mmCIF file of C-alpha atoms in Angstrom:
data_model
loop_
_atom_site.group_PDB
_atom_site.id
_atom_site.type_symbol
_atom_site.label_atom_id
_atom_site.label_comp_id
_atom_site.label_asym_id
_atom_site.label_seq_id
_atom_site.Cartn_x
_atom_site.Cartn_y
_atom_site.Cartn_z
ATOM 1 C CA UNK A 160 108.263 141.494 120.420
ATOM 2 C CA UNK A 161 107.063 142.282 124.328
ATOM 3 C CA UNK A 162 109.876 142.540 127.388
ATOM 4 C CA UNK A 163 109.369 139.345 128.123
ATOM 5 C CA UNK A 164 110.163 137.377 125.763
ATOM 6 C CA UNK A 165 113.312 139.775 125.008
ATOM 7 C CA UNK A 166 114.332 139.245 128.534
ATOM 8 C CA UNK A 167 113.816 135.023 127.915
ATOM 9 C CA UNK A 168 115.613 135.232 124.509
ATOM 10 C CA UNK A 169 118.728 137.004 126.627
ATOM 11 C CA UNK A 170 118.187 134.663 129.262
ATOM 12 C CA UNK A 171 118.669 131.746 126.364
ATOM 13 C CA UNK A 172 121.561 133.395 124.742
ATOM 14 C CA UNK A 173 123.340 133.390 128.312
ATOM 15 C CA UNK A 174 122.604 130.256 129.427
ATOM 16 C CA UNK A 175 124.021 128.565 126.297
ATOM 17 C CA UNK A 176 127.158 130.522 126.531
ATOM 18 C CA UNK A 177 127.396 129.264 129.860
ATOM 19 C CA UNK A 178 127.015 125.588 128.504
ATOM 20 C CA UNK A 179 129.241 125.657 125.716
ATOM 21 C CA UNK A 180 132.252 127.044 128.331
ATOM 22 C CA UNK A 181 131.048 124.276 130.614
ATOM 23 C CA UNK A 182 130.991 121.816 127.881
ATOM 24 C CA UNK A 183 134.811 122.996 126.713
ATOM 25 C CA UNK A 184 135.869 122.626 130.661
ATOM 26 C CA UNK A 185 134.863 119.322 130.718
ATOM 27 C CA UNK A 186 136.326 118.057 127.704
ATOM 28 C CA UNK A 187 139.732 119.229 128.868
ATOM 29 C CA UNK A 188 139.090 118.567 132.978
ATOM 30 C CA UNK A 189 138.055 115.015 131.798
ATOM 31 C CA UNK A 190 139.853 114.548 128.600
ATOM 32 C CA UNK A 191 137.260 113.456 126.378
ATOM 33 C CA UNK A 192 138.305 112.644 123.159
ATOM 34 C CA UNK A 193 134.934 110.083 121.473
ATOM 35 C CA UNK A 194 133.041 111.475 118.550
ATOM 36 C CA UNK A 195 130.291 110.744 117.665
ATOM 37 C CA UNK A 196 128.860 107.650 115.398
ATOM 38 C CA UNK A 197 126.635 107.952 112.409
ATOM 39 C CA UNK A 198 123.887 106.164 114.301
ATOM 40 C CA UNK A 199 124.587 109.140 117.218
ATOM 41 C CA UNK A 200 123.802 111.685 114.716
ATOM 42 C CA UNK A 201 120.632 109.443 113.570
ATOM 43 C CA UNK A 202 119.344 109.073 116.578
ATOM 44 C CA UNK A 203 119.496 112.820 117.157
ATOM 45 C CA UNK A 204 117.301 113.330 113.612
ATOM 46 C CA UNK A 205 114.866 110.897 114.823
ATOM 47 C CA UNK A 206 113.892 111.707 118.509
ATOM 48 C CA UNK A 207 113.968 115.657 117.688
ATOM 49 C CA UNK A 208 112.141 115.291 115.051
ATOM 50 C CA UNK A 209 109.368 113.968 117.185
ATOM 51 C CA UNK A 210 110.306 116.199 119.777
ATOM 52 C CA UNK A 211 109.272 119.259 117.809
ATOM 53 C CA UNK A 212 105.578 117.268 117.018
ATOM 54 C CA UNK A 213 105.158 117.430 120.474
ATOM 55 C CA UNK A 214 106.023 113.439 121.227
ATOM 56 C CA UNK A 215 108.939 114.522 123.121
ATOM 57 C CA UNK A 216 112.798 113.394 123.114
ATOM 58 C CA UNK A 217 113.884 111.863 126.507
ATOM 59 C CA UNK A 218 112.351 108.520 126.288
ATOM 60 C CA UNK A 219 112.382 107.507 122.411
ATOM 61 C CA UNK A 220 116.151 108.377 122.872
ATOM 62 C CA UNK A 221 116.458 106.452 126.073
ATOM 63 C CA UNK A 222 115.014 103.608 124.313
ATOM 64 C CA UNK A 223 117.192 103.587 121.214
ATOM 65 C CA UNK A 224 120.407 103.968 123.400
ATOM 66 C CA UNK A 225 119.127 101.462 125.429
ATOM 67 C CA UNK A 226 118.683 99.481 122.217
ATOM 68 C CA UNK A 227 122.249 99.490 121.100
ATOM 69 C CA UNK A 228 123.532 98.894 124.476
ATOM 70 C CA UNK A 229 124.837 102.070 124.743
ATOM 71 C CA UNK A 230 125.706 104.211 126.248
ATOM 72 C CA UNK A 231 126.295 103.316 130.056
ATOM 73 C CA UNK A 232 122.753 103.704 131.684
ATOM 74 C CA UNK A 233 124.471 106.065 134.881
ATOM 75 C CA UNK A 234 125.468 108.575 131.600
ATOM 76 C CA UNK A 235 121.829 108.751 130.074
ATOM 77 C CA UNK A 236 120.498 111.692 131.942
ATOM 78 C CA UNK A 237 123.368 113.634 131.636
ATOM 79 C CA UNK A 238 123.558 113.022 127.522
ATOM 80 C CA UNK A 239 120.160 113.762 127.321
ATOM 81 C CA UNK A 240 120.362 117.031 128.741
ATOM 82 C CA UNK A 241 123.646 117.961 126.799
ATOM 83 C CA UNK A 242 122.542 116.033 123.722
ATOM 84 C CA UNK A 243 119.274 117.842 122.987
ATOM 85 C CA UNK A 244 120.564 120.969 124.198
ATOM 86 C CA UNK A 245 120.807 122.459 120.418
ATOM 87 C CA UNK A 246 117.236 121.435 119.373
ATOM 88 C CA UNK A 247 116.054 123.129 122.659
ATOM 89 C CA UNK A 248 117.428 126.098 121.690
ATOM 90 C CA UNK A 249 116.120 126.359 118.317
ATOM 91 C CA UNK A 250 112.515 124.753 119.290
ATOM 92 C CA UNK A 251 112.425 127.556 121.644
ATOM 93 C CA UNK A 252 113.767 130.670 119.006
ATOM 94 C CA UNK A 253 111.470 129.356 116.778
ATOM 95 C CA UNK A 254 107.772 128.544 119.046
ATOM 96 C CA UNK A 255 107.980 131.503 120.979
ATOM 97 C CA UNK A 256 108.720 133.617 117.829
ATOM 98 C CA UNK A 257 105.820 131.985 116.440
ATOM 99 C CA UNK A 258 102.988 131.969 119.199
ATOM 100 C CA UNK A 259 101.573 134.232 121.686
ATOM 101 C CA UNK A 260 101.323 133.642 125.374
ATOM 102 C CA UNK A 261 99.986 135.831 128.350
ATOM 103 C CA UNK A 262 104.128 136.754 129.193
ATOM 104 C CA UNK A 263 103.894 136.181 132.898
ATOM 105 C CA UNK A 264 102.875 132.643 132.903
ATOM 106 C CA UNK A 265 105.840 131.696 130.210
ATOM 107 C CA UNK A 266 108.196 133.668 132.316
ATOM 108 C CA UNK A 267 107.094 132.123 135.267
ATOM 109 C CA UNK A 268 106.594 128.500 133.802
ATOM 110 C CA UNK A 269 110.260 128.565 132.729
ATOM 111 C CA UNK A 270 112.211 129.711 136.354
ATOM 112 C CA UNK A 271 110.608 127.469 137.655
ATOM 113 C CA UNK A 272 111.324 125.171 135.207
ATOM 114 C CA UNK A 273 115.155 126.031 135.459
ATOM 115 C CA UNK A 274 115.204 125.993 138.777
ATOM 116 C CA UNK A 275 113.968 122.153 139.490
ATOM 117 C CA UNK A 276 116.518 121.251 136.551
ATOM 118 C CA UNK A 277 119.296 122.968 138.200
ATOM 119 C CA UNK A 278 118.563 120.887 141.384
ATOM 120 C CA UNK A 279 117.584 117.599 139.696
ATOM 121 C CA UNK A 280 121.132 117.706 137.894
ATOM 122 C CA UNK A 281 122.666 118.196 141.144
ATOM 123 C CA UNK A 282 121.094 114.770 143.012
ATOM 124 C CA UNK A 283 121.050 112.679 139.713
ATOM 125 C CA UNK A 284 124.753 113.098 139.156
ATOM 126 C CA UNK A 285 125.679 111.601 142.366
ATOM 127 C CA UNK A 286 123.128 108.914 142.030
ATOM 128 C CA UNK A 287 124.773 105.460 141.856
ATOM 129 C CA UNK A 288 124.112 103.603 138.904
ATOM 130 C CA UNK A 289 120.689 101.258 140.123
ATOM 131 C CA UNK A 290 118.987 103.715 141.331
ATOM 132 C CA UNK A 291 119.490 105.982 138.147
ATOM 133 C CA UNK A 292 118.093 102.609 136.118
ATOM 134 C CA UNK A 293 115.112 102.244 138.892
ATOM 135 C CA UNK A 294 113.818 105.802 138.020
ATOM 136 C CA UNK A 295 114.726 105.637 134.606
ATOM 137 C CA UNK A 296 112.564 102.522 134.098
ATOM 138 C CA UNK A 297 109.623 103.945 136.121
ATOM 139 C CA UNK A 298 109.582 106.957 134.447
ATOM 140 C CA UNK A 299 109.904 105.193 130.765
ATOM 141 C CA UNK A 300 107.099 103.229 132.034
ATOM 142 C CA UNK A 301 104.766 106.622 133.053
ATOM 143 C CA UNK A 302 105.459 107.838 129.565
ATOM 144 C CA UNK A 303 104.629 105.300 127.885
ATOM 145 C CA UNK A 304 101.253 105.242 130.128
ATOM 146 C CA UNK A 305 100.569 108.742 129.067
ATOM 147 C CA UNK A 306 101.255 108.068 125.492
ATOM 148 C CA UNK A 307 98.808 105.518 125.663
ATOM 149 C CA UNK A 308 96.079 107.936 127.409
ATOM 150 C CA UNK A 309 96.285 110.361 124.654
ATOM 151 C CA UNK A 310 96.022 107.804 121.633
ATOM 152 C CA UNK A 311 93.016 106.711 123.509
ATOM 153 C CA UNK A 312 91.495 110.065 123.739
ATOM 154 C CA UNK A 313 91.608 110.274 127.622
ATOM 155 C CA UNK A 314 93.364 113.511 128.232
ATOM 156 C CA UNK A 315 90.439 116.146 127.996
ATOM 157 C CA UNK A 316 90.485 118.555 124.968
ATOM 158 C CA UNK A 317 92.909 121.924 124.912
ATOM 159 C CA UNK A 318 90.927 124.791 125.619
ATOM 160 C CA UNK A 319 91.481 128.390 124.492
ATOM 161 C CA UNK A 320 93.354 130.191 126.928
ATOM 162 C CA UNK A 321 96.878 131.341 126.058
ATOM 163 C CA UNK A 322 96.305 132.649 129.672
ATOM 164 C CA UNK A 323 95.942 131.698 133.119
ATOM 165 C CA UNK A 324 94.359 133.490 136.695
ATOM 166 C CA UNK A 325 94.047 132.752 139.962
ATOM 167 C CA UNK A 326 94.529 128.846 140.826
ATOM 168 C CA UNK A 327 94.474 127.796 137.197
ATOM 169 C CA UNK A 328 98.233 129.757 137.013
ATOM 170 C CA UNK A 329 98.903 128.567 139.895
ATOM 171 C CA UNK A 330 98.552 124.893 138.882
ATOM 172 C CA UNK A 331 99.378 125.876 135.218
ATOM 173 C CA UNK A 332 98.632 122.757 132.984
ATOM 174 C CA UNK A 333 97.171 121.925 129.618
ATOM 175 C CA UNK A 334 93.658 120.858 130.569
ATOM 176 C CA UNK A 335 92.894 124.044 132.683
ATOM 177 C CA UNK A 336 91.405 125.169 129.384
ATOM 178 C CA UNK A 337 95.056 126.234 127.694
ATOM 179 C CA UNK A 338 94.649 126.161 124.250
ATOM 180 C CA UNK A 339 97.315 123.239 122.805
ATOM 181 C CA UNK A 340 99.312 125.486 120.992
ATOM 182 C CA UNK A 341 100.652 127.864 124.228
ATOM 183 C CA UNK A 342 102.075 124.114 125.412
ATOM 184 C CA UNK A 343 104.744 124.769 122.447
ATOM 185 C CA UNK A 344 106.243 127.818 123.408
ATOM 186 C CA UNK A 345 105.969 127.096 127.357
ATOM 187 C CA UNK A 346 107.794 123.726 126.583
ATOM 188 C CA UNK A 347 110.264 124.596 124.579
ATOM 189 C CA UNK A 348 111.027 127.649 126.515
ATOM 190 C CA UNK A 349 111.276 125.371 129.460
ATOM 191 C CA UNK A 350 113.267 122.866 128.005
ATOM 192 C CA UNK A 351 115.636 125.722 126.086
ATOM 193 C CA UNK A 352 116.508 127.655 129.523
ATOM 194 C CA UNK A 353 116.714 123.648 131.636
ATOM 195 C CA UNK A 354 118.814 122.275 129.748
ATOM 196 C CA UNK A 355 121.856 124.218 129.607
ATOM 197 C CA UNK A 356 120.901 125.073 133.457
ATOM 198 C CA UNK A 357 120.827 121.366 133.818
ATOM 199 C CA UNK A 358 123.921 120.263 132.247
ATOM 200 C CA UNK A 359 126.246 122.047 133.970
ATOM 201 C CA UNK A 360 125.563 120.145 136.667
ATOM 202 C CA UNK A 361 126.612 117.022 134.368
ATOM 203 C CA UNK A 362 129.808 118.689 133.491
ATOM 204 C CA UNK A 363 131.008 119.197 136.744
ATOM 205 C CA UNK A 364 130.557 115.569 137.506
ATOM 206 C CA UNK A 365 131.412 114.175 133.870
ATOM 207 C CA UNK A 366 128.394 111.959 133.637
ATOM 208 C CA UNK A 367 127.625 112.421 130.279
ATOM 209 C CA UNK A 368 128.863 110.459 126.782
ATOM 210 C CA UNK A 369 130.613 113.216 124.895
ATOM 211 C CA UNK A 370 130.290 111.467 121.388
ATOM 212 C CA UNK A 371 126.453 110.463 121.654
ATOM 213 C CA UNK A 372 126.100 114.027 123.123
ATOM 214 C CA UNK A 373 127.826 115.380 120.046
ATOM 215 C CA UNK A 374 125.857 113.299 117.464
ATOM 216 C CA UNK A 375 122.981 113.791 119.069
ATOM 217 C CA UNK A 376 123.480 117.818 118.919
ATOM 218 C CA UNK A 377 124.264 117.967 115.230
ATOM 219 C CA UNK A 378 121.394 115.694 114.254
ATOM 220 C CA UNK A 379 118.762 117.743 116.787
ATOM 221 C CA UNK A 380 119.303 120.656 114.637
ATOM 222 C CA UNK A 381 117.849 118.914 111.488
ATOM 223 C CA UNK A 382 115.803 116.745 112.699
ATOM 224 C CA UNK A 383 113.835 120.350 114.375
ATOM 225 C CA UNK A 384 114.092 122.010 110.518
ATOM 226 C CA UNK A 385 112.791 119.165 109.012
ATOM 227 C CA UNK A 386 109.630 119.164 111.855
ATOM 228 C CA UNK A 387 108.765 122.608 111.499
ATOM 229 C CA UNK A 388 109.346 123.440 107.790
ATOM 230 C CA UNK A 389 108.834 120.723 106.050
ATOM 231 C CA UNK A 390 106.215 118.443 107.589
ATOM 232 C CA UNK A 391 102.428 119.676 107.748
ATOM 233 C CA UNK A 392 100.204 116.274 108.160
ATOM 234 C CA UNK A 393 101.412 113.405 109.666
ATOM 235 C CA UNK A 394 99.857 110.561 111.020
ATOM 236 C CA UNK A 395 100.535 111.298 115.452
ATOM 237 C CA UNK A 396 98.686 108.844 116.526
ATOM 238 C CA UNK A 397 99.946 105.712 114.098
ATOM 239 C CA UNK A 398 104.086 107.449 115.486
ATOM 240 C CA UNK A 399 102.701 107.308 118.779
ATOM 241 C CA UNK A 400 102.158 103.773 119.171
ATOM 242 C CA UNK A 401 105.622 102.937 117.338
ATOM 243 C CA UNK A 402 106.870 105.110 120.437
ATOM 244 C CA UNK A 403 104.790 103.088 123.011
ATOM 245 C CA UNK A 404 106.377 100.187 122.128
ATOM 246 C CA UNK A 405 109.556 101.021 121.623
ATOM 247 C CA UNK A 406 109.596 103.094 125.190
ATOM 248 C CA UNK A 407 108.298 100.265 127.013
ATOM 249 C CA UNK A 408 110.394 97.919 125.980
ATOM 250 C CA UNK A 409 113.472 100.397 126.788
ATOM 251 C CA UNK A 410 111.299 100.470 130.471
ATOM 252 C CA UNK A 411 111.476 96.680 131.180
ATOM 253 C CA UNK A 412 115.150 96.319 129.728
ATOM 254 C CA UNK A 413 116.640 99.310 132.485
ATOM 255 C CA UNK A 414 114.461 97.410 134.942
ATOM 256 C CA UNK A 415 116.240 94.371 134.744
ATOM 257 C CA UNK A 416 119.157 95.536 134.377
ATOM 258 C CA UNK A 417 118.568 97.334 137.787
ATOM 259 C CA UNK A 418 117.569 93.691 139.139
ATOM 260 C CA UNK A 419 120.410 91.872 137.772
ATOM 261 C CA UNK A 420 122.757 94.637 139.182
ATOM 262 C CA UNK A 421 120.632 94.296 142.521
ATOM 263 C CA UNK A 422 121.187 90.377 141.978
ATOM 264 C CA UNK A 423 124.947 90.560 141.623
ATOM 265 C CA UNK A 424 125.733 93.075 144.217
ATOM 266 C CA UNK A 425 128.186 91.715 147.254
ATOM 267 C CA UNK A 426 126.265 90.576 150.354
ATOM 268 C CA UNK A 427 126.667 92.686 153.161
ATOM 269 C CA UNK A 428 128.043 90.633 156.288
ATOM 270 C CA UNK A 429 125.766 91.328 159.389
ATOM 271 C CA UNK A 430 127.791 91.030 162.720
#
């Protein structure tokens, strides 16, 4: 194994030690007490499971908590991030153990990666609860638009690279001739050093659901093993759709709920 991905492995060891003290200083700063619910743990299984085909996590959980009803749509991003913390950490031990890719363009993929998560966490926990389902919605709505693209065979074909020069690095994305595979270990990578990075930011605020967040990090963890060992040829495209749907619908319900909130709000008097 090169430097590199030593030096990201430490990185990833430290991070996470930093989340689970963070994690334990919120649960006693804030007092939380929930565990999690059967369906918690379920829904981590499910949306890690696609996660580690490449599908993602984010939205089909979204959707599903959305779904239920809960929990509240301000604590979504921060559960995320906390939630699927686990299943980043393995995705990432076990893609970059498993593929090859030119070491400076992971290593630089992933601080930069870190760094816009450590930021984003900062402005989305002080975001008041509208504007967090405005971008939620929007962005539900963009995945589910690029879901779409790639069932349809829009997205130009992977390439062969597992490295990048010049402006391609630069701009660093799949159809710069990348072969598909690097996008595992750059992903998860990305998402296993973000996360953590990320949720701190949540844990100093205490928007997060600590019993969803639990359920969701137990069931990650299987829901990853079962992904990588056991499956081998599953129909992407036919899941893919499923996940369409399902995000979109999750898309229009935050959006109204943004409007109705918009719709209730007090007036403001104008002298």
């Amino acid at each position: 194994m090169n430097a590199t991905k030593v030096g990201l492995l430490s990185a990833l060891v430290l991070v996470n030690i930093a989340f689970v003290i963070g994690w334990v200083w919120a649960a006693r700063h804030y007092r939380l007490r929930e565990r999690p619910t059967l369906g918690d743990i379920a829904i981590g299984v499910v949306t890690d499971f696609l996660d580690t085909l490449g599908i993602g996590s984010f939205a089909p959980t979204t959707a599903l908590f959305k779904f239920r009803g809960a929990p509240a749509d301000e604590l979504i991003p921060g559960t995320l991030n906390v939630g699927h913390n686990s299943s980043a950490f393995l995705e990432t031990v076990l893609f970059v153990t498993a593929v090859t890719v030119e070491p400076v363009l992971l290593a630089s993929m992933v601080a930069s990666a870190a760094a816009g998560a450590w930021l984003g966490a900062g402005l989305v926990s002080r975001l008041p609860r509208r504007t967090i389902q405005l971008f939620m919605g929007v962005a539900l709505l963009v995945a589910a638009f690029f879901f779409v693209l790639k069932n349809l065979g829009a997205f130009p074909p992977g390439g062969t690279a597992f490295a990048l020069a010049g402006w391609r690095f630069v701009l660093a994305v799949s159809v710069m001739g990348m072969h598909p595979l690097a996008a595992f270990p750059i992903m998860m990578t990305s998402d296993g050093i973000l996360q953590p990075v990320a949720s701190l930011g949540f844990f100093r605020s205490g928007r997060f659901a600590h019993g969803p967040s639990l359920g969701l990090i137990i069931g990650g963890v299987l829901g990853v093993l079962i992904a990588f060992y056991i499956v081998k040829h599953l129909p992407l495209t036919a899941m893919r759709w499923l996940v369409i749907v399902v995000v979109s619908y999750a898309a229009v319900s935050m959006l109204r709920s943004a409007r109705a909130a918009s719709a209730t709000a007090p007036a403001v008097a104008v002298p």
